[in-house]
Tab-separated table of C-alpha atoms in Angstrom:
chain	number	residue	atom	x	y	z
A	16	MET	CA	4.017	-15.840	-17.823
A	17	ALA	CA	3.074	-19.260	-16.495
A	18	PHE	CA	2.876	-19.338	-12.718
A	19	ILE	CA	1.875	-22.380	-10.683
A	20	TYR	CA	0.629	-21.437	-7.227
A	21	THR	CA	1.753	-23.770	-4.462
A	22	THR	CA	1.405	-23.831	-0.686
A	23	ALA	CA	4.432	-26.053	-0.087
A	24	GLY	CA	5.815	-25.526	3.392
A	25	ARG	CA	9.359	-24.640	4.390
A	26	GLY	CA	12.063	-27.189	4.850
A	27	SER	CA	15.023	-26.873	7.158
A	28	ALA	CA	18.703	-27.032	6.466
A	29	ALA	CA	22.013	-26.863	8.263
A	30	PRO	CA	24.984	-24.941	6.873
A	31	GLY	CA	26.851	-26.902	4.240
A	32	ASN	CA	24.266	-29.684	3.798
A	33	ALA	CA	24.589	-31.474	0.469
A	34	HIS	CA	21.136	-30.494	-0.775
A	35	ILE	CA	22.158	-26.850	-0.643
A	36	GLY	CA	24.750	-27.611	-3.300
A	37	THR	CA	28.380	-26.667	-3.691
A	38	GLN	CA	28.290	-25.410	-7.292
A	39	ALA	CA	25.876	-22.519	-6.889
A	40	HIS	CA	26.869	-19.093	-8.122
A	41	MET	CA	25.007	-15.837	-7.593
A	42	PRO	CA	25.648	-13.517	-10.545
A	43	ALA	CA	26.147	-9.819	-9.988
A	44	GLU	CA	23.072	-7.631	-10.242
A	45	TRP	CA	24.397	-5.966	-13.403
A	46	GLU	CA	24.466	-9.272	-15.290
A	47	ALA	CA	21.573	-10.117	-17.643
A	48	HIS	CA	18.110	-10.521	-16.116
A	49	GLN	CA	15.177	-12.624	-17.203
A	50	ARG	CA	12.800	-10.462	-15.175
A	51	THR	CA	12.351	-8.371	-12.039
A	52	TRP	CA	10.073	-9.405	-9.163
A	53	MET	CA	8.242	-6.969	-6.896
A	54	ALA	CA	5.338	-7.104	-4.431
A	55	PHE	CA	2.219	-4.950	-4.298
A	56	PRO	CA	1.831	-3.123	-0.957
A	57	PRO	CA	-0.943	-4.748	1.110
A	58	PRO	CA	-2.876	-3.021	3.874
A	59	ASN	CA	-0.855	-3.548	7.057
A	60	HIS	CA	0.826	-1.850	9.996
A	61	THR	CA	3.388	-0.204	7.714
A	62	PHE	CA	1.189	1.083	4.892
A	63	GLY	CA	-2.145	1.608	6.630
A	64	PRO	CA	-5.647	0.288	5.908
A	65	VAL	CA	-7.491	0.093	2.602
A	66	GLY	CA	-8.550	3.558	1.502
A	67	SER	CA	-5.881	5.361	3.532
A	68	SER	CA	-3.698	8.026	1.986
A	69	THR	CA	-0.601	6.215	3.218
A	70	LEU	CA	-1.476	2.981	1.404
A	71	ASP	CA	-2.209	4.968	-1.746
A	72	ARG	CA	1.161	6.710	-1.452
A	73	ALA	CA	2.914	3.357	-1.151
A	74	ARG	CA	1.099	1.886	-4.117
A	75	THR	CA	1.859	4.966	-6.184
A	76	ALA	CA	5.572	4.770	-5.348
A	77	TRP	CA	5.861	1.021	-5.985
A	78	THR	CA	3.939	1.356	-9.256
A	79	ARG	CA	6.241	4.130	-10.442
A	80	VAL	CA	9.266	1.873	-9.913
A	81	ALA	CA	7.600	-1.120	-11.593
A	82	ARG	CA	6.667	0.883	-14.683
A	83	THR	CA	10.168	2.322	-14.966
A	84	ILE	CA	11.772	-1.123	-14.881
A	85	ALA	CA	9.151	-2.560	-17.260
A	86	ARG	CA	10.471	-0.296	-20.018
A	87	HIS	CA	13.687	-2.319	-19.900
A	88	GLU	CA	12.796	-5.872	-18.854
A	89	PRO	CA	9.740	-7.936	-17.848
A	90	VAL	CA	8.317	-7.252	-14.384
A	91	THR	CA	6.183	-9.614	-12.324
A	92	VAL	CA	4.420	-8.265	-9.246
A	93	ILE	CA	3.056	-10.604	-6.611
A	94	ALA	CA	-0.096	-9.468	-4.839
A	95	ASP	CA	-2.058	-10.862	-1.963
A	96	PRO	CA	-5.210	-12.482	-3.400
A	97	ARG	CA	-7.388	-9.837	-1.715
A	98	ASP	CA	-5.412	-7.118	-3.535
A	99	ALA	CA	-4.948	-8.716	-6.954
A	100	THR	CA	-7.698	-6.732	-8.683
A	101	ALA	CA	-6.380	-3.475	-7.234
A	102	ALA	CA	-2.838	-4.392	-8.279
A	103	ARG	CA	-3.866	-4.934	-11.892
A	104	GLU	CA	-5.714	-1.624	-11.895
A	105	TRP	CA	-2.778	0.291	-10.416
A	106	LEU	CA	-0.061	-1.334	-12.519
A	107	GLY	CA	-1.903	-1.388	-15.833
A	108	SER	CA	-1.011	-3.452	-18.878
A	109	GLY	CA	2.436	-4.846	-19.539
A	110	ILE	CA	3.157	-5.960	-15.965
A	111	ASP	CA	2.282	-9.490	-14.838
A	112	VAL	CA	0.433	-9.864	-11.526
A	113	VAL	CA	0.384	-13.217	-9.723
A	114	GLU	CA	-1.445	-14.014	-6.492
A	115	VAL	CA	0.616	-14.986	-3.455
A	116	PRO	CA	-0.362	-14.371	0.202
A	117	LEU	CA	1.617	-11.440	1.615
A	118	ASP	CA	2.306	-9.697	4.895
A	119	ASP	CA	4.459	-6.890	3.464
A	120	ALA	CA	6.032	-5.656	0.224
A	121	TRP	CA	9.818	-5.708	0.699
A	122	LEU	CA	10.501	-8.445	-1.814
A	123	ARG	CA	14.275	-8.029	-1.725
A	124	ASP	CA	14.040	-9.472	1.781
A	125	SER	CA	11.196	-11.996	1.698
A	126	GLY	CA	11.586	-13.165	-1.889
A	127	PRO	CA	13.975	-15.777	-3.260
A	128	THR	CA	17.614	-15.086	-4.022
A	129	PHE	CA	18.193	-16.561	-7.467
A	130	VAL	CA	21.487	-18.287	-8.218
A	131	HIS	CA	22.955	-20.284	-11.079
A	132	ALA	CA	23.366	-24.018	-10.624
A	133	ALA	CA	26.397	-25.798	-12.052
A	134	ASP	CA	24.711	-26.353	-15.422
A	135	GLY	CA	23.754	-22.689	-15.790
A	136	SER	CA	20.114	-23.215	-14.882
A	137	LEU	CA	18.457	-21.303	-12.052
A	138	ALA	CA	17.899	-22.269	-8.453
A	139	ALA	CA	16.474	-20.160	-5.616
A	140	VAL	CA	17.850	-19.701	-2.122
A	141	ASP	CA	15.088	-19.681	0.485
A	142	TRP	CA	16.568	-17.876	3.476
A	143	THR	CA	14.839	-18.274	6.805
A	144	PHE	CA	12.819	-15.070	7.212
A	145	ASN	CA	11.596	-13.885	10.616
A	146	GLY	CA	10.607	-10.262	10.169
A	147	TRP	CA	14.068	-8.653	10.381
A	148	GLY	CA	14.943	-10.286	13.673
A	149	ALA	CA	11.445	-10.996	15.023
A	150	GLN	CA	10.643	-7.325	15.520
A	151	GLU	CA	7.467	-6.646	17.480
A	152	TRP	CA	5.741	-4.679	14.714
A	153	ALA	CA	6.499	-7.192	11.949
A	154	ALA	CA	4.321	-10.025	10.656
A	155	TRP	CA	5.955	-12.803	8.650
A	156	GLY	CA	3.698	-15.853	8.697
A	157	LYS	CA	2.909	-15.397	5.002
A	158	ASP	CA	6.144	-13.736	3.928
A	159	GLN	CA	8.269	-16.635	5.187
A	160	GLU	CA	6.619	-18.768	2.476
A	161	VAL	CA	7.023	-16.273	-0.377
A	162	ALA	CA	10.465	-17.362	-1.604
A	163	ARG	CA	9.490	-21.011	-1.841
A	164	THR	CA	6.149	-20.187	-3.460
A	165	VAL	CA	7.680	-17.926	-6.099
A	166	ALA	CA	10.385	-20.482	-6.895
A	167	ALA	CA	7.873	-23.302	-7.212
A	168	GLY	CA	5.585	-21.138	-9.315
A	169	VAL	CA	8.274	-20.653	-11.959
A	170	ASP	CA	9.495	-24.238	-11.611
A	171	VAL	CA	12.882	-23.367	-10.129
A	172	PRO	CA	14.420	-25.757	-7.561
A	173	VAL	CA	14.726	-24.431	-4.023
A	174	ARG	CA	17.832	-24.460	-1.861
A	175	PRO	CA	16.616	-23.903	1.738
A	176	SER	CA	18.917	-22.209	4.228
A	177	ALA	CA	18.860	-22.253	8.003
A	178	LEU	CA	20.468	-18.805	8.077
A	179	VAL	CA	18.042	-16.034	9.033
A	180	ASN	CA	18.874	-13.495	6.389
A	181	GLU	CA	17.366	-11.065	3.902
A	182	GLY	CA	18.327	-10.042	0.392
A	183	GLY	CA	19.098	-6.509	1.541
A	184	GLY	CA	21.552	-7.877	4.077
A	185	PHE	CA	24.257	-8.814	1.579
A	186	HIS	CA	25.676	-7.745	-1.780
A	187	VAL	CA	27.817	-9.752	-4.223
A	188	ASP	CA	30.223	-8.853	-7.007
A	189	GLY	CA	29.561	-12.032	-9.012
A	190	GLU	CA	33.226	-12.998	-8.744
A	191	GLY	CA	33.291	-14.536	-5.284
A	192	THR	CA	33.045	-11.558	-2.921
A	193	VAL	CA	30.126	-10.810	-0.618
A	194	LEU	CA	29.468	-7.818	1.662
A	195	LEU	CA	27.881	-8.564	5.053
A	196	THR	CA	27.014	-6.546	8.178
A	197	GLU	CA	27.883	-7.636	11.709
A	198	THR	CA	24.620	-6.311	13.133
A	199	VAL	CA	22.504	-8.259	10.615
A	200	GLN	CA	23.783	-11.806	10.208
A	201	LEU	CA	25.103	-11.848	13.809
A	202	ASP	CA	21.936	-10.241	15.207
A	203	PRO	CA	20.726	-12.254	18.253
A	204	GLY	CA	17.173	-11.767	16.990
A	205	ARG	CA	18.126	-13.498	13.752
A	206	ASN	CA	20.895	-15.992	14.437
A	207	PRO	CA	21.534	-16.215	18.202
A	208	GLY	CA	24.987	-17.484	19.000
A	209	ALA	CA	26.129	-17.404	15.388
A	210	THR	CA	29.792	-16.815	14.597
A	211	LYS	CA	31.277	-15.211	11.510
A	212	GLU	CA	32.713	-18.592	10.551
A	213	TRP	CA	29.264	-20.245	10.685
A	214	VAL	CA	27.645	-17.450	8.689
A	215	GLU	CA	30.394	-17.411	6.072
A	216	ALA	CA	30.215	-21.193	5.617
A	217	GLU	CA	26.507	-20.998	4.859
A	218	ILE	CA	26.715	-17.891	2.689
A	219	HIS	CA	29.524	-19.370	0.612
A	220	ALA	CA	27.696	-22.696	0.273
A	221	VAL	CA	24.492	-21.221	-1.128
A	222	LEU	CA	25.833	-18.208	-3.062
A	223	GLY	CA	29.081	-19.677	-4.340
A	224	THR	CA	31.160	-16.886	-2.808
A	225	THR	CA	34.592	-17.422	-1.288
A	226	LYS	CA	35.446	-14.133	0.449
A	227	ALA	CA	33.280	-12.211	2.921
A	228	ILE	CA	33.951	-8.565	3.730
A	229	TRP	CA	32.183	-7.510	6.917
A	230	ILE	CA	31.179	-3.948	7.641
A	231	THR	CA	30.547	-3.080	11.254
A	232	ARG	CA	27.134	-1.415	10.979
A	233	GLY	CA	24.590	0.323	8.785
A	234	LEU	CA	23.093	3.815	8.736
A	235	THR	CA	21.812	5.402	11.938
A	236	ARG	CA	18.087	5.429	11.172
A	237	ASP	CA	18.198	1.742	10.297
A	238	TYR	CA	18.447	1.063	14.039
A	239	ASP	CA	15.212	2.874	14.865
A	240	GLU	CA	12.052	0.946	15.722
A	241	PHE	CA	11.177	0.097	12.119
A	242	GLY	CA	14.707	-0.423	10.789
A	243	THR	CA	16.495	-3.553	9.573
A	244	ARG	CA	19.415	-3.166	11.994
A	245	GLY	CA	22.027	-2.524	9.359
A	246	HIS	CA	21.224	-3.693	5.844
A	247	VAL	CA	24.268	-3.222	3.657
A	248	ASP	CA	22.364	-2.266	0.483
A	249	ILE	CA	21.630	1.228	1.751
A	250	VAL	CA	25.227	2.076	2.620
A	251	ALA	CA	27.571	0.062	0.365
A	252	ALA	CA	27.166	-1.844	-2.909
A	253	PHE	CA	29.362	-3.383	-5.554
A	254	ALA	CA	29.238	-1.593	-8.911
A	255	GLY	CA	31.719	-3.870	-10.644
A	256	PRO	CA	34.513	-6.277	-9.751
A	257	GLY	CA	36.660	-4.670	-7.081
A	258	THR	CA	34.521	-1.512	-7.014
A	259	ILE	CA	32.284	-0.411	-4.137
A	260	LEU	CA	29.909	2.538	-3.995
A	261	LEU	CA	29.852	3.988	-0.479
A	262	HIS	CA	27.314	6.368	1.093
A	263	ARG	CA	29.140	9.550	2.122
A	264	GLN	CA	27.538	11.931	4.586
A	265	ASP	CA	29.521	15.164	4.571
A	266	ASP	CA	27.692	17.078	7.300
A	267	PRO	CA	29.303	16.448	10.731
A	268	ALA	CA	25.961	17.237	12.371
A	269	HIS	CA	24.450	14.067	10.916
A	270	PRO	CA	25.403	10.904	12.854
A	271	ASP	CA	26.007	9.097	9.555
A	272	HIS	CA	29.070	11.274	9.010
A	273	ALA	CA	30.825	9.258	11.719
A	274	VAL	CA	29.390	6.050	10.237
A	275	TYR	CA	30.853	6.960	6.850
A	276	LEU	CA	34.314	7.567	8.313
A	277	GLN	CA	34.146	4.279	10.211
A	278	LEU	CA	33.046	2.229	7.211
A	279	ARG	CA	35.546	3.813	4.856
A	280	ALA	CA	38.308	2.891	7.270
A	281	VAL	CA	36.994	-0.684	7.416
A	282	LEU	CA	36.839	-1.031	3.613
A	283	ALA	CA	40.100	0.746	2.788
A	284	GLY	CA	42.837	-1.757	2.073
A	285	GLN	CA	40.471	-4.741	1.808
A	286	LEU	CA	41.046	-7.255	-0.967
A	287	ASP	CA	38.273	-8.980	-2.889
A	288	ALA	CA	38.049	-12.715	-3.618
A	289	ARG	CA	40.551	-12.332	-6.452
A	290	ASP	CA	43.013	-10.368	-4.292
A	291	ARG	CA	42.268	-7.021	-5.929
A	292	PRO	CA	42.322	-3.946	-3.661
A	293	LEU	CA	38.863	-2.443	-3.385
A	294	ARG	CA	38.266	0.785	-5.264
A	295	ILE	CA	35.885	2.900	-3.185
A	296	ILE	CA	33.670	5.439	-4.945
A	297	ASP	CA	32.052	7.910	-2.551
A	298	VAL	CA	28.470	8.867	-3.358
A	299	PRO	CA	27.402	11.992	-1.430
A	300	ALA	CA	24.190	11.761	0.526
A	301	PRO	CA	21.300	14.121	-0.275
A	302	THR	CA	21.697	17.516	1.362
A	303	THR	CA	18.486	17.021	3.365
A	304	LEU	CA	19.379	15.985	6.902
A	305	LYS	CA	16.054	15.520	8.702
A	306	ASP	CA	12.408	14.744	8.139
A	307	ASP	CA	9.496	14.629	10.591
A	308	GLU	CA	10.924	11.479	12.195
A	309	GLY	CA	14.492	12.701	12.669
A	310	TRP	CA	17.768	12.075	10.842
A	311	VAL	CA	17.049	10.743	7.354
A	312	ASP	CA	18.715	7.701	5.824
A	313	TRP	CA	18.118	8.872	2.255
A	314	SER	CA	20.702	7.148	0.111
A	315	TYR	CA	21.592	6.774	-3.550
A	316	ILE	CA	23.284	3.445	-2.807
A	317	ASN	CA	19.874	1.766	-2.644
A	318	HIS	CA	19.450	1.780	-6.425
A	319	TYR	CA	18.513	-1.126	-8.707
A	320	VAL	CA	20.481	-2.287	-11.745
A	321	ALA	CA	18.301	-3.834	-14.472
A	322	ASN	CA	18.909	-4.577	-18.139
A	323	ASP	CA	20.333	-1.408	-19.746
A	324	VAL	CA	19.211	0.813	-16.852
A	325	VAL	CA	20.042	1.959	-13.342
A	326	VAL	CA	16.892	2.922	-11.430
A	327	LEU	CA	18.154	5.528	-8.998
A	328	CYS	CA	16.411	6.974	-5.951
A	329	SER	CA	15.745	10.695	-6.230
A	330	PHE	CA	14.746	13.091	-3.473
A	331	ASP	CA	14.151	16.439	-5.210
A	332	ASP	CA	17.610	17.295	-3.904
A	333	PRO	CA	20.573	19.127	-5.473
A	334	ASN	CA	22.682	15.991	-5.118
A	335	ASP	CA	20.302	13.917	-7.291
A	336	SER	CA	22.121	14.995	-10.435
A	337	ILE	CA	25.545	14.511	-8.856
A	338	ALA	CA	24.666	10.949	-7.866
A	339	ALA	CA	23.254	10.269	-11.336
A	340	GLY	CA	26.534	11.348	-12.890
A	341	ILE	CA	28.555	9.127	-10.562
A	342	LEU	CA	26.392	6.101	-11.349
A	343	GLU	CA	26.499	6.772	-15.092
A	344	ARG	CA	30.269	6.485	-14.876
A	345	ALA	CA	30.115	3.469	-12.559
A	346	TYR	CA	27.765	1.570	-14.892
A	347	PRO	CA	28.925	2.514	-18.413
A	348	GLY	CA	26.457	1.755	-21.177
A	349	ARG	CA	23.415	2.015	-18.916
A	350	THR	CA	20.855	4.777	-18.733
A	351	VAL	CA	20.261	6.216	-15.251
A	352	GLU	CA	16.587	6.886	-14.558
A	353	LEU	CA	15.705	8.897	-11.459
A	354	VAL	CA	12.555	7.852	-9.591
A	355	ASP	CA	11.226	9.744	-6.564
A	356	ALA	CA	11.884	7.478	-3.576
A	357	ARG	CA	10.895	9.729	-0.694
A	358	ASP	CA	7.715	7.827	0.038
A	359	ILE	CA	9.501	4.476	-0.190
A	360	PHE	CA	12.052	5.663	2.357
A	361	ALA	CA	9.261	7.013	4.558
A	362	PHE	CA	7.930	3.451	4.789
A	363	GLY	CA	11.340	2.013	5.636
A	364	GLY	CA	13.375	1.254	2.518
A	365	GLY	CA	14.357	2.219	-0.991
A	366	ILE	CA	14.179	1.037	-4.592
A	367	HIS	CA	16.602	-1.849	-4.088
A	368	CYS	CA	14.528	-3.039	-1.123
A	369	ILE	CA	11.388	-3.516	-3.219
A	370	THR	CA	12.967	-5.271	-6.212
A	371	GLN	CA	14.506	-8.696	-6.776
A	372	GLN	CA	16.257	-9.802	-9.952
A	373	GLN	CA	15.748	-13.149	-11.646
A	374	PRO	CA	18.926	-13.647	-13.670
A	375	ALA	CA	18.917	-15.075	-17.140
A	376	THR	CA	20.172	-18.632	-17.305
A	377	ARG	CA	23.678	-18.977	-18.585
A	378	LYS	CA	22.306	-20.758	-21.631
A	379	CYS	CA	20.071	-17.761	-22.345
A	380	GLU	CA	23.001	-15.409	-21.885
A	381	ALA	CA	25.083	-17.424	-24.340
A	382	ALA	CA	22.258	-17.335	-26.885
């Protein structure tokens, strides 16, 4: 894969500016991909120093996901230049590694959001990234350049956005509907003073959506010190037009049981962009309730849909097989592959959080 490294700096944009474009369209994740992008875990506050068991655990978990996806579509992993040799050794043959300075490895959030332009070609949305609301533990000096660098490296035009946002903070159905979370896009640490109207105007302008459905909050652990403050992709996700998978916690002892009841009430009766009532499919949470840090946020919602496959988080839990069956029915024609995600969740996310799809162009899809 040709990749042209660039150090072009960020631009700025106001919601609705003409250079953002009015004909963009973000396809659903289950539409055809050209490739998947990931990042190789660097030594940092989250993963630990070089040589630590924690960094090795992270690299093992990320590599397992990359190799699973690579059986179904091309995978490109970006690695900090200091880690490029290690990345190639860990990942092995068949996975491209390109060098881009990195702070962290949650590429769903720091990487570009690819959209279709009016002619079916690709463009990339470059959200403003500030470490999940300028959290004290986060570093983002390098990561805020990743989206633009990746887009330039594959010669895709960039559509900058003034909205502080991350890829895990929204989910689209490809037919005009987008899921958002009040505690993410309206977070004072991200977009102080923002209104729903302002956020929706910008989201619709860059993603081509027309209807926003807001959930009130995310899972409980996501509000701990190292959380994202409510990313939607761990609790609710589209699995088809008018269909939403929802994280269901059945145990009343777990605080996410109340979250589930609240979110189901919010989503029930909602209409999508084409005025279809939402069909909600409950996906039971793993039976494990706690780990060493407290209430777990283990979730099957944070899966990744690639060409011909659903890469599903597994937890060595009795509900793994139940979730796999639900997703097999939700995504007919795709194989469900379970990948142990316990270490990924221990570091603060899941399989969806570490992956980012690059859709095929419409011309490629037609061919």
